[in-house]
Amino acid sequence: MKNSLKSFICAMMLFTSYASFAQNENYKLETKYMECMCNLFEDNGTEFKALLKKAEQSLINAEVLTNTSGESYIALHKTIRIAVDGRVANFGVSDYVIKALSGTENVKKYSACMNSILTDANFENSKVGQIIGLSTSGNNSKINELSEKMLKIFEAKDFKHDFYKYLTFSLIDKYNAANKKQ
């Protein structure tokens, strides 16, 4: 009995370790992307991360996002049109990144980092690869159409990672800016 209990505990520890490793591997490219972004800033992304938190809170305050859960983000993407109807201001997330990319050195650093993501052996079958494919296809003139395609890729658990929150805020910024120009 004692040996079977030890075996069970060892098996559970191994399973837990494997599950943790698999989860980390699942978000390897997303983490690498966010590191690319944070490395653009002199403060190593501290202000950038604060801007992401502020954007999230703005969506909650505007009652466009219920809370910080992944399920709430999925619901937001299902009704994304309301996020660009004027009830939320531009978060400035995209502008902040564009400003950081205005320096030649940062462009080189970002390009090298992105190249390492694009050439990663896991890129082709990754969610990051699918999302980049969508964003570069040029067939996404309406935010709800793009968001509908993204919902086929996203899972609620993904929104625990800042990469997916960043994508959401950037998408809203992009369409809010486009709506202002019209």
JSON list of C-alpha atoms in Angstrom, two decimals:
[
{"chain": "A", "resi": 1, "resn": "MET", "atom": "CA", "xyz": [0.00, 0.00, 0.00]},
{"chain": "A", "resi": 2, "resn": "LYS", "atom": "CA", "xyz": [2.82, 2.37, 0.92]},
{"chain": "A", "resi": 3, "resn": "ASN", "atom": "CA", "xyz": [4.61, 1.76, -2.41]},
{"chain": "A", "resi": 4, "resn": "SER", "atom": "CA", "xyz": [1.47, 2.33, -4.45]},
{"chain": "A", "resi": 5, "resn": "LEU", "atom": "CA", "xyz": [0.89, 5.63, -2.62]},
{"chain": "A", "resi": 6, "resn": "LYS", "atom": "CA", "xyz": [4.47, 6.69, -3.38]},
{"chain": "A", "resi": 7, "resn": "SER", "atom": "CA", "xyz": [3.99, 5.66, -7.02]},
{"chain": "A", "resi": 8, "resn": "PHE", "atom": "CA", "xyz": [0.75, 7.63, -7.20]},
{"chain": "A", "resi": 9, "resn": "ILE", "atom": "CA", "xyz": [2.38, 10.74, -5.68]},
{"chain": "A", "resi": 10, "resn": "CYS", "atom": "CA", "xyz": [5.33, 10.47, -8.06]},
{"chain": "A", "resi": 11, "resn": "ALA", "atom": "CA", "xyz": [2.99, 10.04, -11.02]},
{"chain": "A", "resi": 12, "resn": "MET", "atom": "CA", "xyz": [0.97, 13.10, -9.96]},
{"chain": "A", "resi": 13, "resn": "MET", "atom": "CA", "xyz": [4.13, 15.19, -9.56]},
{"chain": "A", "resi": 14, "resn": "LEU", "atom": "CA", "xyz": [5.34, 14.09, -12.98]},
{"chain": "A", "resi": 15, "resn": "PHE", "atom": "CA", "xyz": [1.95, 14.85, -14.54]},
{"chain": "A", "resi": 16, "resn": "THR", "atom": "CA", "xyz": [1.83, 18.28, -12.87]},
{"chain": "A", "resi": 17, "resn": "SER", "atom": "CA", "xyz": [5.35, 19.05, -14.05]},
{"chain": "A", "resi": 18, "resn": "TYR", "atom": "CA", "xyz": [4.46, 17.94, -17.57]},
{"chain": "A", "resi": 19, "resn": "ALA", "atom": "CA", "xyz": [1.26, 20.00, -17.57]},
{"chain": "A", "resi": 20, "resn": "SER", "atom": "CA", "xyz": [3.16, 23.07, -16.38]},
{"chain": "A", "resi": 21, "resn": "PHE", "atom": "CA", "xyz": [5.85, 22.52, -19.00]},
{"chain": "A", "resi": 22, "resn": "ALA", "atom": "CA", "xyz": [3.25, 22.03, -21.73]},
{"chain": "A", "resi": 23, "resn": "GLN", "atom": "CA", "xyz": [1.47, 25.24, -20.70]},
{"chain": "A", "resi": 24, "resn": "ASN", "atom": "CA", "xyz": [4.74, 27.16, -20.83]},
{"chain": "A", "resi": 25, "resn": "GLU", "atom": "CA", "xyz": [5.52, 25.65, -24.22]},
{"chain": "A", "resi": 26, "resn": "ASN", "atom": "CA", "xyz": [2.06, 26.63, -25.46]},
{"chain": "A", "resi": 27, "resn": "TYR", "atom": "CA", "xyz": [2.83, 30.28, -24.79]},
{"chain": "A", "resi": 28, "resn": "LYS", "atom": "CA", "xyz": [6.50, 30.26, -25.71]},
{"chain": "A", "resi": 29, "resn": "LEU", "atom": "CA", "xyz": [6.08, 32.40, -28.83]},
{"chain": "A", "resi": 30, "resn": "GLU", "atom": "CA", "xyz": [3.62, 34.75, -27.13]},
{"chain": "A", "resi": 31, "resn": "THR", "atom": "CA", "xyz": [6.11, 35.28, -24.31]},
{"chain": "A", "resi": 32, "resn": "LYS", "atom": "CA", "xyz": [8.91, 35.82, -26.80]},
{"chain": "A", "resi": 33, "resn": "TYR", "atom": "CA", "xyz": [6.77, 38.39, -28.65]},
{"chain": "A", "resi": 34, "resn": "MET", "atom": "CA", "xyz": [6.03, 40.31, -25.47]},
{"chain": "A", "resi": 35, "resn": "GLU", "atom": "CA", "xyz": [9.73, 40.26, -24.61]},
{"chain": "A", "resi": 36, "resn": "CYS", "atom": "CA", "xyz": [10.42, 41.74, -28.06]},
{"chain": "A", "resi": 37, "resn": "MET", "atom": "CA", "xyz": [7.95, 44.50, -27.27]},
{"chain": "A", "resi": 38, "resn": "CYS", "atom": "CA", "xyz": [9.25, 45.20, -23.75]},
{"chain": "A", "resi": 39, "resn": "ASN", "atom": "CA", "xyz": [12.84, 45.34, -24.97]},
{"chain": "A", "resi": 40, "resn": "LEU", "atom": "CA", "xyz": [11.94, 48.31, -27.17]},
{"chain": "A", "resi": 41, "resn": "PHE", "atom": "CA", "xyz": [11.50, 50.52, -24.13]},
{"chain": "A", "resi": 42, "resn": "GLU", "atom": "CA", "xyz": [14.19, 52.00, -21.90]},
{"chain": "A", "resi": 43, "resn": "ASP", "atom": "CA", "xyz": [12.20, 50.96, -18.81]},
{"chain": "A", "resi": 44, "resn": "ASN", "atom": "CA", "xyz": [12.05, 47.37, -20.14]},
{"chain": "A", "resi": 45, "resn": "GLY", "atom": "CA", "xyz": [8.31, 47.62, -20.70]},
{"chain": "A", "resi": 46, "resn": "THR", "atom": "CA", "xyz": [7.19, 48.85, -17.28]},
{"chain": "A", "resi": 47, "resn": "GLU", "atom": "CA", "xyz": [5.16, 51.74, -18.71]},
{"chain": "A", "resi": 48, "resn": "PHE", "atom": "CA", "xyz": [3.94, 49.55, -21.58]},
{"chain": "A", "resi": 49, "resn": "LYS", "atom": "CA", "xyz": [2.57, 46.97, -19.12]},
{"chain": "A", "resi": 50, "resn": "ALA", "atom": "CA", "xyz": [0.95, 49.76, -17.09]},
{"chain": "A", "resi": 51, "resn": "LEU", "atom": "CA", "xyz": [-0.68, 51.02, -20.30]},
{"chain": "A", "resi": 52, "resn": "LEU", "atom": "CA", "xyz": [-2.09, 47.53, -20.90]},
{"chain": "A", "resi": 53, "resn": "LYS", "atom": "CA", "xyz": [-3.55, 47.46, -17.37]},
{"chain": "A", "resi": 54, "resn": "LYS", "atom": "CA", "xyz": [-5.01, 50.95, -17.89]},
{"chain": "A", "resi": 55, "resn": "ALA", "atom": "CA", "xyz": [-6.61, 49.87, -21.20]},
{"chain": "A", "resi": 56, "resn": "GLU", "atom": "CA", "xyz": [-8.13, 46.86, -19.50]},
{"chain": "A", "resi": 57, "resn": "GLN", "atom": "CA", "xyz": [-9.53, 49.04, -16.71]},
{"chain": "A", "resi": 58, "resn": "SER", "atom": "CA", "xyz": [-10.93, 51.49, -19.28]},
{"chain": "A", "resi": 59, "resn": "LEU", "atom": "CA", "xyz": [-12.87, 48.68, -20.93]},
{"chain": "A", "resi": 60, "resn": "ILE", "atom": "CA", "xyz": [-14.22, 47.58, -17.56]},
{"chain": "A", "resi": 61, "resn": "ASN", "atom": "CA", "xyz": [-15.18, 51.15, -16.64]},
{"chain": "A", "resi": 62, "resn": "ALA", "atom": "CA", "xyz": [-16.97, 51.54, -19.98]},
{"chain": "A", "resi": 63, "resn": "GLU", "atom": "CA", "xyz": [-18.78, 48.26, -19.23]},
{"chain": "A", "resi": 64, "resn": "VAL", "atom": "CA", "xyz": [-17.47, 46.78, -22.46]},
{"chain": "A", "resi": 65, "resn": "LEU", "atom": "CA", "xyz": [-15.43, 44.19, -20.54]},
{"chain": "A", "resi": 66, "resn": "THR", "atom": "CA", "xyz": [-17.12, 42.58, -17.54]},
{"chain": "A", "resi": 67, "resn": "ASN", "atom": "CA", "xyz": [-13.92, 41.69, -15.69]},
{"chain": "A", "resi": 68, "resn": "THR", "atom": "CA", "xyz": [-10.39, 40.48, -16.39]},
{"chain": "A", "resi": 69, "resn": "SER", "atom": "CA", "xyz": [-11.34, 36.85, -17.05]},
{"chain": "A", "resi": 70, "resn": "GLY", "atom": "CA", "xyz": [-10.70, 35.11, -20.31]},
{"chain": "A", "resi": 71, "resn": "GLU", "atom": "CA", "xyz": [-14.41, 34.47, -20.68]},
{"chain": "A", "resi": 72, "resn": "SER", "atom": "CA", "xyz": [-15.00, 38.22, -20.50]},
{"chain": "A", "resi": 73, "resn": "TYR", "atom": "CA", "xyz": [-12.46, 38.80, -23.29]},
{"chain": "A", "resi": 74, "resn": "ILE", "atom": "CA", "xyz": [-14.14, 36.13, -25.43]},
{"chain": "A", "resi": 75, "resn": "ALA", "atom": "CA", "xyz": [-17.49, 37.88, -24.86]},
{"chain": "A", "resi": 76, "resn": "LEU", "atom": "CA", "xyz": [-15.86, 41.20, -25.82]},
{"chain": "A", "resi": 77, "resn": "HIS", "atom": "CA", "xyz": [-14.59, 39.74, -29.09]},
{"chain": "A", "resi": 78, "resn": "LYS", "atom": "CA", "xyz": [-18.07, 38.41, -29.85]},
{"chain": "A", "resi": 79, "resn": "THR", "atom": "CA", "xyz": [-19.45, 41.95, -29.53]},
{"chain": "A", "resi": 80, "resn": "ILE", "atom": "CA", "xyz": [-16.27, 43.86, -30.47]},
{"chain": "A", "resi": 81, "resn": "ARG", "atom": "CA", "xyz": [-18.23, 46.42, -32.46]},
{"chain": "A", "resi": 82, "resn": "ILE", "atom": "CA", "xyz": [-19.33, 48.13, -29.22]},
{"chain": "A", "resi": 83, "resn": "ALA", "atom": "CA", "xyz": [-15.68, 48.80, -28.34]},
{"chain": "A", "resi": 84, "resn": "VAL", "atom": "CA", "xyz": [-15.27, 51.02, -31.37]},
{"chain": "A", "resi": 85, "resn": "ASP", "atom": "CA", "xyz": [-18.59, 52.83, -31.34]},
{"chain": "A", "resi": 86, "resn": "GLY", "atom": "CA", "xyz": [-17.19, 55.77, -29.41]},
{"chain": "A", "resi": 87, "resn": "ARG", "atom": "CA", "xyz": [-17.77, 54.58, -25.85]},
{"chain": "A", "resi": 88, "resn": "VAL", "atom": "CA", "xyz": [-14.05, 53.98, -25.27]},
{"chain": "A", "resi": 89, "resn": "ALA", "atom": "CA", "xyz": [-11.25, 56.34, -26.16]},
{"chain": "A", "resi": 90, "resn": "ASN", "atom": "CA", "xyz": [-8.11, 55.31, -27.94]},
{"chain": "A", "resi": 91, "resn": "PHE", "atom": "CA", "xyz": [-5.91, 53.55, -25.39]},
{"chain": "A", "resi": 92, "resn": "GLY", "atom": "CA", "xyz": [-2.70, 54.76, -26.98]},
{"chain": "A", "resi": 93, "resn": "VAL", "atom": "CA", "xyz": [-1.20, 51.26, -26.91]},
{"chain": "A", "resi": 94, "resn": "SER", "atom": "CA", "xyz": [-0.52, 51.21, -30.64]},
{"chain": "A", "resi": 95, "resn": "ASP", "atom": "CA", "xyz": [0.78, 54.79, -30.65]},
{"chain": "A", "resi": 96, "resn": "TYR", "atom": "CA", "xyz": [3.14, 53.96, -27.79]},
{"chain": "A", "resi": 97, "resn": "VAL", "atom": "CA", "xyz": [4.61, 51.02, -29.69]},
{"chain": "A", "resi": 98, "resn": "ILE", "atom": "CA", "xyz": [4.84, 52.97, -32.97]},
{"chain": "A", "resi": 99, "resn": "LYS", "atom": "CA", "xyz": [6.68, 55.76, -31.16]},
{"chain": "A", "resi": 100, "resn": "ALA", "atom": "CA", "xyz": [9.18, 53.23, -29.79]},
{"chain": "A", "resi": 101, "resn": "LEU", "atom": "CA", "xyz": [9.68, 51.84, -33.29]},
{"chain": "A", "resi": 102, "resn": "SER", "atom": "CA", "xyz": [10.52, 55.25, -34.70]},
{"chain": "A", "resi": 103, "resn": "GLY", "atom": "CA", "xyz": [14.19, 54.81, -33.78]},
{"chain": "A", "resi": 104, "resn": "THR", "atom": "CA", "xyz": [16.38, 52.91, -36.23]},
{"chain": "A", "resi": 105, "resn": "GLU", "atom": "CA", "xyz": [18.03, 50.89, -33.45]},
{"chain": "A", "resi": 106, "resn": "ASN", "atom": "CA", "xyz": [14.67, 49.73, -32.11]},
{"chain": "A", "resi": 107, "resn": "VAL", "atom": "CA", "xyz": [13.48, 48.76, -35.57]},
{"chain": "A", "resi": 108, "resn": "LYS", "atom": "CA", "xyz": [16.58, 46.58, -36.01]},
{"chain": "A", "resi": 109, "resn": "LYS", "atom": "CA", "xyz": [16.12, 45.06, -32.55]},
{"chain": "A", "resi": 110, "resn": "TYR", "atom": "CA", "xyz": [12.41, 44.39, -33.18]},
{"chain": "A", "resi": 111, "resn": "SER", "atom": "CA", "xyz": [13.06, 42.94, -36.64]},
{"chain": "A", "resi": 112, "resn": "ALA", "atom": "CA", "xyz": [15.70, 40.55, -35.32]},
{"chain": "A", "resi": 113, "resn": "CYS", "atom": "CA", "xyz": [13.43, 39.47, -32.50]},
{"chain": "A", "resi": 114, "resn": "MET", "atom": "CA", "xyz": [10.45, 38.98, -34.82]},
{"chain": "A", "resi": 115, "resn": "ASN", "atom": "CA", "xyz": [12.63, 37.02, -37.22]},
{"chain": "A", "resi": 116, "resn": "SER", "atom": "CA", "xyz": [13.49, 34.62, -34.40]},
{"chain": "A", "resi": 117, "resn": "ILE", "atom": "CA", "xyz": [9.75, 34.11, -33.84]},
{"chain": "A", "resi": 118, "resn": "LEU", "atom": "CA", "xyz": [8.94, 33.69, -37.53]},
{"chain": "A", "resi": 119, "resn": "THR", "atom": "CA", "xyz": [11.71, 31.12, -37.98]},
{"chain": "A", "resi": 120, "resn": "ASP", "atom": "CA", "xyz": [10.91, 29.18, -34.81]},
{"chain": "A", "resi": 121, "resn": "ALA", "atom": "CA", "xyz": [10.12, 25.54, -35.56]},
{"chain": "A", "resi": 122, "resn": "ASN", "atom": "CA", "xyz": [6.77, 25.88, -33.76]},
{"chain": "A", "resi": 123, "resn": "PHE", "atom": "CA", "xyz": [5.66, 29.07, -35.52]},
{"chain": "A", "resi": 124, "resn": "GLU", "atom": "CA", "xyz": [3.79, 27.56, -38.44]},
{"chain": "A", "resi": 125, "resn": "ASN", "atom": "CA", "xyz": [1.34, 25.59, -36.27]},
{"chain": "A", "resi": 126, "resn": "SER", "atom": "CA", "xyz": [1.09, 28.16, -33.49]},
{"chain": "A", "resi": 127, "resn": "LYS", "atom": "CA", "xyz": [-1.67, 30.57, -32.56]},
{"chain": "A", "resi": 128, "resn": "VAL", "atom": "CA", "xyz": [0.81, 33.40, -33.11]},
{"chain": "A", "resi": 129, "resn": "GLY", "atom": "CA", "xyz": [1.36, 32.15, -36.65]},
{"chain": "A", "resi": 130, "resn": "GLN", "atom": "CA", "xyz": [-2.37, 31.97, -37.29]},
{"chain": "A", "resi": 131, "resn": "ILE", "atom": "CA", "xyz": [-2.92, 35.47, -35.92]},
{"chain": "A", "resi": 132, "resn": "ILE", "atom": "CA", "xyz": [-0.08, 36.96, -37.97]},
{"chain": "A", "resi": 133, "resn": "GLY", "atom": "CA", "xyz": [-1.53, 35.19, -41.00]},
{"chain": "A", "resi": 134, "resn": "LEU", "atom": "CA", "xyz": [-4.90, 36.83, -40.36]},
{"chain": "A", "resi": 135, "resn": "SER", "atom": "CA", "xyz": [-3.43, 40.27, -39.80]},
{"chain": "A", "resi": 136, "resn": "THR", "atom": "CA", "xyz": [-1.38, 40.15, -42.98]},
{"chain": "A", "resi": 137, "resn": "SER", "atom": "CA", "xyz": [-4.07, 38.67, -45.23]},
{"chain": "A", "resi": 138, "resn": "GLY", "atom": "CA", "xyz": [-5.58, 42.07, -46.04]},
{"chain": "A", "resi": 139, "resn": "ASN", "atom": "CA", "xyz": [-9.11, 40.61, -46.01]},
{"chain": "A", "resi": 140, "resn": "ASN", "atom": "CA", "xyz": [-10.21, 42.12, -42.71]},
{"chain": "A", "resi": 141, "resn": "SER", "atom": "CA", "xyz": [-11.79, 45.48, -43.36]},
{"chain": "A", "resi": 142, "resn": "LYS", "atom": "CA", "xyz": [-14.42, 45.11, -40.64]},
{"chain": "A", "resi": 143, "resn": "ILE", "atom": "CA", "xyz": [-13.50, 44.61, -37.01]},
{"chain": "A", "resi": 144, "resn": "ASN", "atom": "CA", "xyz": [-16.30, 42.14, -36.35]},
{"chain": "A", "resi": 145, "resn": "GLU", "atom": "CA", "xyz": [-15.17, 39.96, -39.28]},
{"chain": "A", "resi": 146, "resn": "LEU", "atom": "CA", "xyz": [-11.58, 39.92, -38.05]},
{"chain": "A", "resi": 147, "resn": "SER", "atom": "CA", "xyz": [-12.65, 39.27, -34.48]},
{"chain": "A", "resi": 148, "resn": "GLU", "atom": "CA", "xyz": [-14.89, 36.40, -35.62]},
{"chain": "A", "resi": 149, "resn": "LYS", "atom": "CA", "xyz": [-11.88, 34.79, -37.31]},
{"chain": "A", "resi": 150, "resn": "MET", "atom": "CA", "xyz": [-9.76, 35.38, -34.21]},
{"chain": "A", "resi": 151, "resn": "LEU", "atom": "CA", "xyz": [-12.37, 33.67, -32.03]},
{"chain": "A", "resi": 152, "resn": "LYS", "atom": "CA", "xyz": [-11.66, 30.48, -33.96]},
{"chain": "A", "resi": 153, "resn": "ILE", "atom": "CA", "xyz": [-8.08, 30.69, -32.65]},
{"chain": "A", "resi": 154, "resn": "PHE", "atom": "CA", "xyz": [-8.55, 32.09, -29.13]},
{"chain": "A", "resi": 155, "resn": "GLU", "atom": "CA", "xyz": [-9.50, 30.22, -25.98]},
{"chain": "A", "resi": 156, "resn": "ALA", "atom": "CA", "xyz": [-10.51, 31.91, -22.73]},
{"chain": "A", "resi": 157, "resn": "LYS", "atom": "CA", "xyz": [-7.32, 30.69, -21.01]},
{"chain": "A", "resi": 158, "resn": "ASP", "atom": "CA", "xyz": [-5.23, 32.59, -23.58]},
{"chain": "A", "resi": 159, "resn": "PHE", "atom": "CA", "xyz": [-6.21, 35.90, -22.04]},
{"chain": "A", "resi": 160, "resn": "LYS", "atom": "CA", "xyz": [-4.18, 35.14, -18.94]},
{"chain": "A", "resi": 161, "resn": "HIS", "atom": "CA", "xyz": [-1.26, 36.05, -21.20]},
{"chain": "A", "resi": 162, "resn": "ASP", "atom": "CA", "xyz": [-0.60, 39.74, -21.93]},
{"chain": "A", "resi": 163, "resn": "PHE", "atom": "CA", "xyz": [-0.01, 38.97, -25.61]},
{"chain": "A", "resi": 164, "resn": "TYR", "atom": "CA", "xyz": [-3.71, 38.34, -26.19]},
{"chain": "A", "resi": 165, "resn": "LYS", "atom": "CA", "xyz": [-4.73, 41.39, -24.19]},
{"chain": "A", "resi": 166, "resn": "TYR", "atom": "CA", "xyz": [-2.25, 43.47, -26.18]},
{"chain": "A", "resi": 167, "resn": "LEU", "atom": "CA", "xyz": [-3.77, 42.16, -29.42]},
{"chain": "A", "resi": 168, "resn": "THR", "atom": "CA", "xyz": [-7.24, 43.13, -28.25]},
{"chain": "A", "resi": 169, "resn": "PHE", "atom": "CA", "xyz": [-6.24, 46.66, -27.23]},
{"chain": "A", "resi": 170, "resn": "SER", "atom": "CA", "xyz": [-4.25, 47.21, -30.43]},
{"chain": "A", "resi": 171, "resn": "LEU", "atom": "CA", "xyz": [-7.18, 46.01, -32.51]},
{"chain": "A", "resi": 172, "resn": "ILE", "atom": "CA", "xyz": [-9.53, 48.41, -30.76]},
{"chain": "A", "resi": 173, "resn": "ASP", "atom": "CA", "xyz": [-7.00, 51.27, -31.12]},
{"chain": "A", "resi": 174, "resn": "LYS", "atom": "CA", "xyz": [-6.63, 50.55, -34.84]},
{"chain": "A", "resi": 175, "resn": "TYR", "atom": "CA", "xyz": [-10.35, 50.62, -35.52]},
{"chain": "A", "resi": 176, "resn": "ASN", "atom": "CA", "xyz": [-11.00, 53.60, -33.24]},
{"chain": "A", "resi": 177, "resn": "ALA", "atom": "CA", "xyz": [-8.35, 55.55, -35.18]},
{"chain": "A", "resi": 178, "resn": "ALA", "atom": "CA", "xyz": [-9.90, 54.48, -38.50]},
{"chain": "A", "resi": 179, "resn": "ASN", "atom": "CA", "xyz": [-13.37, 55.53, -37.32]},
{"chain": "A", "resi": 180, "resn": "LYS", "atom": "CA", "xyz": [-12.06, 58.99, -36.36]},
{"chain": "A", "resi": 181, "resn": "LYS", "atom": "CA", "xyz": [-10.61, 59.49, -39.85]},
{"chain": "A", "resi": 182, "resn": "GLN", "atom": "CA", "xyz": [-13.95, 58.77, -41.53]}
]
